[in-house]
Amino acid sequence: MNPARKTSLKLARPKSAPYVSTTNACKLCTPLGACLAFRGVENTVPFLHGSQGCATYMRRYIISHFREPVDIASSSLGEKHAIYGGSQNLKQGLQNVMSKYGPQLIGVATTCLTETIGDNVPMFVKEFQEEHGGNGHEAAMPLIVTVSSPSYHGTHMEGFHQAVRALIDRLAEPAERTASVNLLPGFGSPADIRHIKEIMTDFGLTAIILPDISETLDGPILATYARIPAGGTPLADIKIMSGSQATLEFGATLKNQDTAGKLLETRGGGTLYQVGQPIGLRETDFYFGLLEVLAGRPTPIKHVLERGRLLDALVDGHKYVFGKRAVVYGEEDLVVGLTAFLAEIGIHPVLCASGGDSGYLKEAITAVTADLLPNPPQIRGGVDFYDIAQEAGSLAPDLIVGHSKGYHLARRWKIPLIRVGFPIHDRFGGHRILHLGYRGAQQLLDRIINAILAKKQEDSPVGYGYL
Ligand code: SF4
């Protein structure tokens, strides 16, 4: 990048306005993450205890990325409930969901409002079950799992992980030891989940994946609308997760959190392996090495060949990417994986940023890049897009890697945005982007190189037909 451009890249907060709050957040709302996790469970309806506005915002976000109809029920609180509490609306809402959807499970997430007024949701749910479950109606009563998810405390990833933990807490029972492997994949795309299922099958491993959004958020077209989409982790499988031989939990920054994997371990769920998302060559190598141990067999030839093709592409593409500078932002674990991948293909990540603030972002990035980068990147947790713009202004990036919310920066800086993660509102097929495994690394590499080539063509006064 031309150094003369550096100063024009800065996007400073207005000087007259003192900093008072997050502006243009680089994270999403906590209960939205919980709803996404609940959506990956069989015959389940996500339910927000809060206002219609929260549910509408979340539906809009999720639908514009996944391009699927997504129902999120709501207790539809108004002003008076902020004073008198939302107990009656919650119970009425649960009753409505039961009669309209007939789900096996309702996943209830709280919102900023209901956490602020202090609604005791577990108690309300208990009352509801006592009021409606008696008189021979027990069989019709769905399971109800609650999660506390105030959005002023955390990001959508905290909501996601807490919902998965709540599901295990509520459903997992003591079980006979089996050869199954639990896989807690965190938040990937449906394409990612399909791919890790394929890998487990190829290794001959029986996997219980929680949550499984591969069909529920990317299903086939139907002749008639299904109120609850097919797919999702079967409830019967969640019940026996504590009998599995091991649990794999994706998340390089989950170290200090009370996760679903740790809970399963205390309930006898075999050995817990907390690993980074298998993004890029080395993290995928590590993951496949672990699967070799668990499956007791070498990596299947299909994946050996995919790895070989990836290496070939890395050699072919090195001249295009070497020395390029990148800004990476998004969910913490995705940022860790993408940073590792960029570093190993020869791109220098100059700023790694997230709205999440686990406190482990720096440690996790250092662990995966220490021997790859002569100059460590700037690493920032708990930031918004103003912070990112200010930091990146002097770093002269050639490209940025993240979700659609960074588009305004890419446009301002006239550099390519490589769209990954969630949300992707301004392109088609965001939910089919593959990030994981050798195949995902191959596809990411192709997209990055093609974006760099397209930029070169656009910037050229004559254009090139052969690059
Ligand atoms: S941030 Fe709070 S108020 Fe806004 S949509 Fe999320 S839960 Fe509702």
Coordinates of C-alpha atoms and ligand atoms in Angstrom, one line a residue:
M1 CA 0.0 0.0 0.0
N2 CA 1.1 3.5 -0.7
P3 CA 2.3 5.0 2.6
A4 CA 0.8 8.3 1.7
R5 CA -2.6 6.7 2.1
K6 CA -2.0 5.8 5.7
T7 CA -3.3 9.0 7.3
S8 CA -6.5 9.0 5.1
L9 CA -7.4 5.6 6.4
K10 CA -8.0 6.8 10.0
L11 CA -11.6 6.9 11.1
A12 CA -11.5 8.8 14.3
R13 CA -14.4 9.2 16.7
P14 CA -15.8 12.8 16.5
K15 CA -13.6 14.9 18.8
S16 CA -16.5 16.9 20.1
A17 CA -18.2 13.8 21.4
P18 CA -16.6 12.1 24.4
Y19 CA -16.5 8.3 24.2
V20 CA -19.6 7.0 26.0
S21 CA -20.4 3.6 24.6
T22 CA -19.6 1.0 22.0
T23 CA -20.3 2.5 18.6
N24 CA -20.8 0.3 15.5
A25 CA -20.2 -2.9 17.5
C26 CA -17.9 -5.7 16.3
K27 CA -20.1 -8.3 18.1
L28 CA -23.7 -9.4 18.1
C29 CA -26.4 -9.7 20.8
T30 CA -26.0 -12.4 23.4
P31 CA -29.4 -14.1 23.1
L32 CA -29.1 -14.1 19.3
G33 CA -26.2 -16.6 19.9
A34 CA -28.4 -18.6 22.2
C35 CA -31.1 -18.8 19.6
L36 CA -28.7 -20.0 17.0
A37 CA -27.5 -22.8 19.3
F38 CA -31.1 -23.8 20.1
R39 CA -31.8 -23.9 16.4
G40 CA -29.4 -26.7 16.1
V41 CA -31.4 -29.1 18.3
E42 CA -34.0 -31.4 17.0
N43 CA -37.7 -30.3 17.2
T44 CA -36.8 -27.2 19.1
V45 CA -38.2 -23.7 19.1
P46 CA -36.0 -20.8 20.3
F47 CA -37.9 -18.4 22.6
L48 CA -36.9 -14.9 23.7
H49 CA -38.1 -13.6 27.0
G50 CA -38.2 -10.0 26.0
S51 CA -39.7 -7.5 23.6
Q52 CA -40.9 -8.1 20.1
G53 CA -38.2 -5.7 18.9
C54 CA -35.4 -8.0 20.1
A55 CA -37.0 -11.0 18.3
T56 CA -37.5 -9.1 15.1
Y57 CA -34.0 -7.8 15.1
M58 CA -32.6 -11.3 15.6
R59 CA -34.9 -12.9 12.9
R60 CA -33.8 -10.2 10.5
Y61 CA -30.2 -10.9 11.1
I62 CA -30.4 -14.6 11.0
I63 CA -32.6 -14.7 7.9
S64 CA -30.6 -12.3 5.8
H65 CA -27.5 -14.5 6.4
F66 CA -28.9 -18.0 6.2
R67 CA -31.8 -17.2 3.7
E68 CA -34.0 -19.6 5.6
P69 CA -37.3 -18.9 7.4
V70 CA -36.4 -18.7 11.1
D71 CA -39.1 -18.5 13.8
I72 CA -38.0 -17.1 17.1
A73 CA -40.9 -16.9 19.6
S74 CA -41.2 -14.1 22.0
S75 CA -43.0 -13.2 25.3
S76 CA -43.6 -9.9 23.6
L77 CA -43.1 -7.6 26.6
G78 CA -44.3 -4.0 26.6
E79 CA -43.6 -1.0 28.9
K80 CA -45.8 -2.2 31.8
H81 CA -44.0 -5.5 32.0
A82 CA -40.8 -3.6 32.7
I83 CA -42.5 -2.5 35.9
Y84 CA -44.6 -5.4 36.9
G85 CA -42.5 -8.2 35.5
G86 CA -42.9 -10.6 32.6
S87 CA -44.1 -13.8 34.3
Q88 CA -47.6 -13.9 32.7
N89 CA -46.4 -13.1 29.2
L90 CA -43.7 -15.7 29.4
K91 CA -46.2 -18.4 30.5
Q92 CA -48.7 -17.3 27.8
G93 CA -46.0 -17.4 25.2
L94 CA -44.9 -20.9 26.2
Q95 CA -48.5 -22.0 26.0
N96 CA -48.8 -20.5 22.5
V97 CA -45.6 -22.2 21.3
M98 CA -46.8 -25.5 22.7
S99 CA -50.1 -25.4 20.9
K100 CA -48.8 -23.9 17.6
Y101 CA -45.6 -25.8 17.1
G102 CA -45.8 -28.9 19.3
P103 CA -42.1 -28.9 20.0
Q104 CA -40.1 -31.4 22.0
L105 CA -38.0 -28.6 23.5
I106 CA -38.3 -24.9 24.0
G107 CA -35.1 -23.0 24.5
V108 CA -35.8 -19.8 26.5
A109 CA -33.2 -17.0 26.4
T110 CA -33.4 -13.8 28.4
T111 CA -32.8 -10.4 27.0
C112 CA -31.4 -7.1 28.3
L113 CA -34.8 -6.0 29.5
T114 CA -35.8 -9.2 31.4
E115 CA -32.3 -9.4 33.0
T116 CA -32.5 -5.7 34.0
I117 CA -35.9 -6.1 35.7
G118 CA -34.7 -9.3 37.4
D119 CA -37.3 -11.8 36.1
N120 CA -36.6 -15.2 37.7
V121 CA -37.1 -17.2 34.5
P122 CA -36.3 -20.7 35.9
M123 CA -38.9 -20.1 38.7
F124 CA -41.5 -18.9 36.2
V125 CA -40.8 -22.0 34.0
K126 CA -41.2 -24.3 37.0
E127 CA -44.5 -22.6 37.9
F128 CA -45.6 -23.0 34.3
Q129 CA -44.8 -26.7 34.2
E130 CA -46.6 -27.2 37.5
E131 CA -49.7 -25.3 36.2
H132 CA -49.8 -27.1 32.9
G133 CA -48.2 -30.4 33.4
G134 CA -50.6 -31.9 35.8
N135 CA -53.9 -33.6 35.2
G136 CA -52.5 -36.2 32.8
H137 CA -51.0 -33.6 30.4
E138 CA -47.4 -34.4 31.4
A139 CA -46.7 -36.2 28.1
A140 CA -47.6 -33.1 26.1
M141 CA -45.2 -30.8 28.1
P142 CA -42.0 -30.1 26.2
L143 CA -38.7 -29.8 27.8
I144 CA -37.8 -26.2 28.6
V145 CA -34.2 -25.1 28.8
T146 CA -33.4 -21.6 30.0
V147 CA -30.3 -19.6 29.6
S148 CA -29.4 -16.2 31.1
S149 CA -28.1 -14.1 28.3
P150 CA -28.1 -10.4 29.0
S151 CA -26.5 -8.6 26.0
Y152 CA -24.9 -5.9 28.0
H153 CA -22.6 -8.7 29.3
G154 CA -20.9 -10.6 26.6
T155 CA -21.4 -11.3 22.9
H156 CA -23.4 -13.7 20.8
M157 CA -20.7 -16.3 21.3
E158 CA -21.2 -16.2 25.1
G159 CA -24.9 -16.7 24.5
F160 CA -24.2 -19.6 22.1
H161 CA -21.8 -21.4 24.5
Q162 CA -24.1 -20.9 27.5
A163 CA -27.1 -22.3 25.6
V164 CA -25.1 -25.4 24.7
R165 CA -24.0 -25.8 28.3
A166 CA -27.6 -25.3 29.5
L167 CA -28.8 -28.1 27.1
I168 CA -26.3 -30.5 28.5
D169 CA -27.0 -29.5 32.0
R170 CA -30.7 -30.1 31.5
L171 CA -30.6 -33.2 29.3
A172 CA -27.4 -35.2 29.7
E173 CA -28.0 -38.2 32.0
P174 CA -25.7 -40.9 33.4
A175 CA -25.0 -43.3 30.5
E176 CA -23.2 -46.5 29.6
R177 CA -19.7 -45.9 28.1
T178 CA -19.8 -45.9 24.3
A179 CA -17.2 -45.5 21.5
S180 CA -18.9 -42.2 20.4
V181 CA -17.2 -38.9 20.4
N182 CA -18.9 -35.7 21.5
L183 CA -18.1 -32.7 19.2
L184 CA -19.0 -29.3 20.5
P185 CA -18.1 -27.3 17.4
G186 CA -19.0 -23.8 18.5
F187 CA -20.5 -21.5 15.9
G188 CA -19.5 -22.6 12.3
S189 CA -21.4 -22.4 9.1
P190 CA -23.8 -25.2 8.1
A191 CA -21.2 -26.1 5.5
D192 CA -18.6 -26.4 8.3
I193 CA -20.8 -28.7 10.3
R194 CA -21.5 -30.8 7.3
H195 CA -17.8 -31.1 6.6
I196 CA -16.9 -32.1 10.1
K197 CA -19.6 -34.7 10.1
E198 CA -18.2 -36.1 6.9
I199 CA -14.7 -36.2 8.4
M200 CA -15.9 -38.1 11.4
T201 CA -17.8 -40.6 9.2
D202 CA -14.7 -41.0 7.1
F203 CA -12.7 -41.9 10.2
G204 CA -15.4 -44.4 11.2
L205 CA -16.2 -42.4 14.3
T206 CA -19.7 -42.0 15.7
A207 CA -20.1 -38.4 16.6
I208 CA -22.7 -36.6 18.6
I209 CA -22.5 -33.0 17.4
L210 CA -24.1 -30.3 19.5
P211 CA -25.5 -28.1 18.1
D212 CA -26.0 -29.3 14.5
I213 CA -27.2 -26.5 12.3
S214 CA -26.2 -28.2 9.1
E215 CA -29.8 -28.9 8.1
T216 CA -31.9 -26.7 10.3
L217 CA -30.2 -23.5 8.9
D218 CA -29.6 -24.8 5.4
G219 CA -32.3 -27.2 4.5
P220 CA -33.7 -28.3 1.1
I221 CA -36.7 -26.6 -0.4
L222 CA -40.0 -28.1 0.8
A223 CA -43.4 -28.3 -0.9
T224 CA -45.1 -27.3 2.3
Y225 CA -43.7 -25.1 5.1
A226 CA -42.4 -27.0 8.1
R227 CA -42.8 -24.9 11.3
I228 CA -39.9 -26.6 12.8
P229 CA -37.2 -27.6 10.3
A230 CA -35.9 -31.2 10.1
G231 CA -32.5 -32.0 11.5
G232 CA -30.6 -30.8 14.6
T233 CA -29.0 -32.9 17.3
P234 CA -31.4 -35.6 18.5
L235 CA -32.5 -35.2 22.1
A236 CA -31.9 -38.9 22.6
D237 CA -28.2 -38.3 21.6
I238 CA -27.8 -35.4 24.0
K239 CA -29.1 -37.6 26.8
I240 CA -26.2 -40.1 26.4
M241 CA -23.4 -37.7 25.8
S242 CA -21.9 -38.4 29.2
G243 CA -21.3 -41.9 28.0
S244 CA -19.0 -41.0 25.1
Q245 CA -15.3 -41.9 25.1
A246 CA -14.2 -38.3 24.6
T247 CA -15.4 -34.7 24.0
L248 CA -13.8 -32.4 21.4
E249 CA -14.6 -28.8 22.1
F250 CA -13.6 -26.2 19.6
G251 CA -12.5 -22.9 21.2
A252 CA -9.0 -21.6 21.7
T253 CA -10.3 -18.8 24.0
L254 CA -12.6 -20.8 26.2
K255 CA -9.9 -21.6 28.7
N256 CA -11.4 -19.7 31.6
Q257 CA -15.1 -20.4 30.9
D258 CA -17.4 -22.8 32.4
T259 CA -18.1 -24.6 29.2
A260 CA -20.3 -27.5 28.1
G261 CA -17.2 -29.6 27.6
K262 CA -16.1 -29.1 31.2
L263 CA -19.6 -29.9 32.4
L264 CA -19.6 -33.1 30.4
E265 CA -16.2 -34.1 31.8
T266 CA -17.6 -33.8 35.4
R267 CA -20.5 -36.0 34.3
G268 CA -18.2 -38.8 33.1
G269 CA -18.2 -37.7 29.4
G270 CA -14.7 -39.1 28.7
T271 CA -11.6 -37.1 28.1
L272 CA -12.0 -33.5 27.2
Y273 CA -9.9 -32.0 24.4
Q274 CA -10.3 -28.3 24.0
V275 CA -8.8 -27.4 20.7
G276 CA -8.8 -24.5 18.3
Q277 CA -11.1 -24.5 15.3
P278 CA -9.3 -26.5 12.5
I279 CA -8.7 -23.6 10.2
G280 CA -5.7 -23.6 8.0
L281 CA -3.0 -26.3 7.5
R282 CA -1.5 -26.6 10.9
E283 CA -4.6 -26.4 13.1
T284 CA -6.2 -29.0 10.8
D285 CA -3.2 -31.2 11.0
F286 CA -3.5 -31.1 14.8
Y287 CA -7.2 -31.9 14.6
F288 CA -6.7 -34.8 12.2
G289 CA -3.9 -36.1 14.5
L290 CA -6.3 -36.2 17.4
L291 CA -8.9 -38.0 15.3
E292 CA -6.2 -40.6 14.3
V293 CA -5.7 -41.3 18.0
L294 CA -9.5 -41.5 18.8
A295 CA -10.3 -43.6 15.8
G296 CA -7.1 -45.7 16.0
R297 CA -6.5 -45.4 12.3
P298 CA -4.6 -43.2 9.9
T299 CA -6.2 -40.3 8.1
P300 CA -8.3 -41.6 5.2
I301 CA -6.7 -41.2 1.8
K302 CA -9.4 -38.8 0.6
H303 CA -8.3 -36.3 3.2
V304 CA -4.6 -37.0 2.6
L305 CA -5.2 -36.1 -1.0
E306 CA -7.0 -32.9 -0.1
R307 CA -4.1 -31.9 2.1
G308 CA -1.7 -32.6 -0.8
R309 CA -3.8 -30.4 -3.1
L310 CA -3.8 -27.7 -0.5
L311 CA 0.0 -27.8 -0.2
D312 CA 0.2 -27.6 -4.0
A313 CA -2.0 -24.5 -4.1
L314 CA 0.0 -22.9 -1.3
V315 CA 3.1 -23.2 -3.4
D316 CA 1.3 -22.0 -6.6
G317 CA -0.3 -19.0 -4.8
H318 CA 2.6 -17.9 -2.6
K319 CA 3.7 -15.2 -5.1
Y320 CA 0.4 -13.5 -4.9
V321 CA -0.1 -13.4 -1.1
F322 CA 3.5 -13.2 0.3
G323 CA 4.1 -10.0 2.3
K324 CA 0.5 -8.7 2.1
R325 CA -0.9 -7.1 5.2
A326 CA -4.3 -8.0 6.7
V327 CA -6.8 -6.8 9.3
V328 CA -8.8 -9.7 10.8
Y329 CA -11.9 -9.3 13.0
G330 CA -14.9 -11.2 14.2
E331 CA -15.6 -13.9 16.8
E332 CA -12.5 -14.6 18.9
D333 CA -12.0 -18.2 18.0
L334 CA -12.6 -17.5 14.3
V335 CA -10.0 -14.7 14.5
V336 CA -7.5 -17.1 16.1
G337 CA -8.0 -19.7 13.3
L338 CA -7.9 -17.2 10.5
T339 CA -4.8 -15.5 11.9
A340 CA -3.0 -18.8 12.0
F341 CA -4.1 -19.5 8.4
L342 CA -3.1 -16.1 7.1
A343 CA 0.3 -16.3 8.8
E344 CA 1.1 -19.7 7.3
I345 CA 0.3 -18.7 3.7
G346 CA 2.6 -15.7 4.0
I347 CA 0.2 -12.9 4.7
H348 CA 1.1 -10.7 7.7
P349 CA -1.9 -10.1 10.0
V350 CA -1.3 -6.6 11.3
L351 CA -4.4 -6.2 13.4
C352 CA -6.5 -9.0 15.0
A353 CA -9.6 -7.7 16.6
S354 CA -12.8 -8.9 18.2
G355 CA -15.8 -7.5 20.0
G356 CA -15.4 -10.5 22.4
D357 CA -13.2 -10.1 25.4
S358 CA -12.4 -13.4 26.9
G359 CA -8.9 -12.2 28.0
Y360 CA -7.3 -15.1 26.0
L361 CA -7.3 -13.7 22.5
K362 CA -3.6 -12.6 22.7
E363 CA -2.4 -15.8 24.3
A364 CA -4.3 -18.0 21.7
I365 CA -3.0 -16.0 18.7
T366 CA 0.5 -16.0 20.0
A367 CA 0.3 -19.8 20.5
V368 CA -0.6 -20.4 16.8
T369 CA 1.6 -17.8 15.2
A370 CA 4.7 -17.5 17.4
D371 CA 7.1 -19.3 15.0
L372 CA 5.5 -17.9 11.8
L373 CA 5.5 -14.1 12.3
P374 CA 8.7 -12.1 12.8
N375 CA 6.6 -9.1 14.0
P376 CA 3.5 -10.0 16.1
P377 CA 0.2 -8.4 15.1
Q378 CA -1.7 -5.9 17.2
I379 CA -4.3 -7.9 19.1
R380 CA -7.4 -6.2 20.5
G381 CA -10.3 -7.7 22.4
G382 CA -13.5 -5.9 23.3
V383 CA -13.3 -3.4 20.5
D384 CA -15.8 -1.8 18.1
F385 CA -15.3 -0.7 14.5
Y386 CA -14.1 2.8 15.5
D387 CA -11.3 1.2 17.5
I388 CA -10.5 -1.1 14.6
A389 CA -10.4 1.8 12.2
Q390 CA -8.2 3.8 14.5
E391 CA -5.7 1.0 15.0
A392 CA -5.7 0.0 11.4
G393 CA -5.3 3.5 10.1
S394 CA -1.5 3.5 10.6
L395 CA -1.0 -0.2 9.7
A396 CA -1.7 0.1 5.9
P397 CA -3.5 -3.1 5.4
D398 CA -3.9 -4.6 1.9
L399 CA -7.0 -6.6 2.7
I400 CA -9.4 -7.2 5.6
V401 CA -10.9 -10.5 6.6
G402 CA -14.2 -10.6 8.5
H403 CA -18.0 -10.4 8.2
S404 CA -20.1 -7.9 6.3
K405 CA -20.1 -5.3 9.1
G406 CA -16.5 -4.3 8.1
Y407 CA -17.6 -3.5 4.5
H408 CA -17.7 0.3 5.2
L409 CA -14.0 0.1 6.2
A410 CA -13.1 -1.9 3.0
R411 CA -14.9 0.6 0.9
R412 CA -13.3 3.6 2.6
W413 CA -9.8 2.1 2.3
K414 CA -10.4 0.7 -1.2
I415 CA -9.1 -2.7 -0.3
P416 CA -10.8 -6.1 -0.7
L417 CA -13.0 -7.6 2.1
I418 CA -12.7 -11.3 2.3
R419 CA -16.1 -12.3 3.8
V420 CA -16.0 -15.0 6.4
G421 CA -18.1 -15.9 9.5
F422 CA -21.4 -14.3 10.4
P423 CA -23.2 -12.1 9.5
I424 CA -22.9 -11.9 5.8
H425 CA -25.8 -9.7 4.6
D426 CA -24.3 -8.3 1.4
R427 CA -23.4 -11.4 -0.5
F428 CA -25.2 -14.6 -1.4
G429 CA -24.3 -18.0 0.1
G430 CA -22.6 -16.7 3.3
H431 CA -23.9 -19.7 5.2
R432 CA -22.3 -22.1 2.7
I433 CA -18.8 -20.7 3.2
L434 CA -16.5 -23.4 4.3
H435 CA -13.8 -22.4 6.8
L436 CA -12.8 -25.7 8.3
G437 CA -10.5 -28.5 7.3
Y438 CA -8.1 -28.8 4.4
R439 CA -11.0 -28.2 2.0
G440 CA -12.0 -25.1 3.8
A441 CA -8.4 -23.8 3.8
Q442 CA -8.2 -24.4 0.1
Q443 CA -11.4 -22.5 -0.6
L444 CA -10.3 -19.6 1.6
L445 CA -7.0 -19.4 -0.2
D446 CA -8.7 -19.3 -3.6
R447 CA -11.0 -16.5 -2.5
I448 CA -8.1 -14.5 -1.0
I449 CA -5.9 -14.8 -4.1
N450 CA -8.8 -14.0 -6.4
A451 CA -9.7 -10.9 -4.4
I452 CA -6.1 -9.7 -4.6
L453 CA -6.0 -10.4 -8.4
A454 CA -9.3 -8.6 -8.9
K455 CA -8.0 -5.6 -7.0
K456 CA -4.9 -5.6 -9.2
Q457 CA -7.0 -5.6 -12.3
E458 CA -9.2 -2.8 -11.0
D459 CA -6.3 -0.6 -10.0
S460 CA -4.5 -1.0 -13.3
P461 CA -5.0 1.8 -15.8
V462 CA -4.9 -0.7 -18.7
G463 CA -6.1 -3.9 -17.0
Y464 CA -4.5 -7.3 -17.4
G465 CA -6.1 -10.3 -18.9
Y466 CA -3.2 -12.5 -17.8
L467 CA -1.9 -12.2 -14.2
Ligands
SF4_1 S1 -28.9 -6.1 22.6 FE1 -30.5 -6.4 24.2 S2 -32.1 -4.9 23.6 FE2 -30.9 -5.2 21.8 S3 -31.8 -6.9 20.7 FE3 -30.2 -7.8 22.0 S4 -31.3 -8.4 23.9 FE4 -32.7 -7.0 22.8

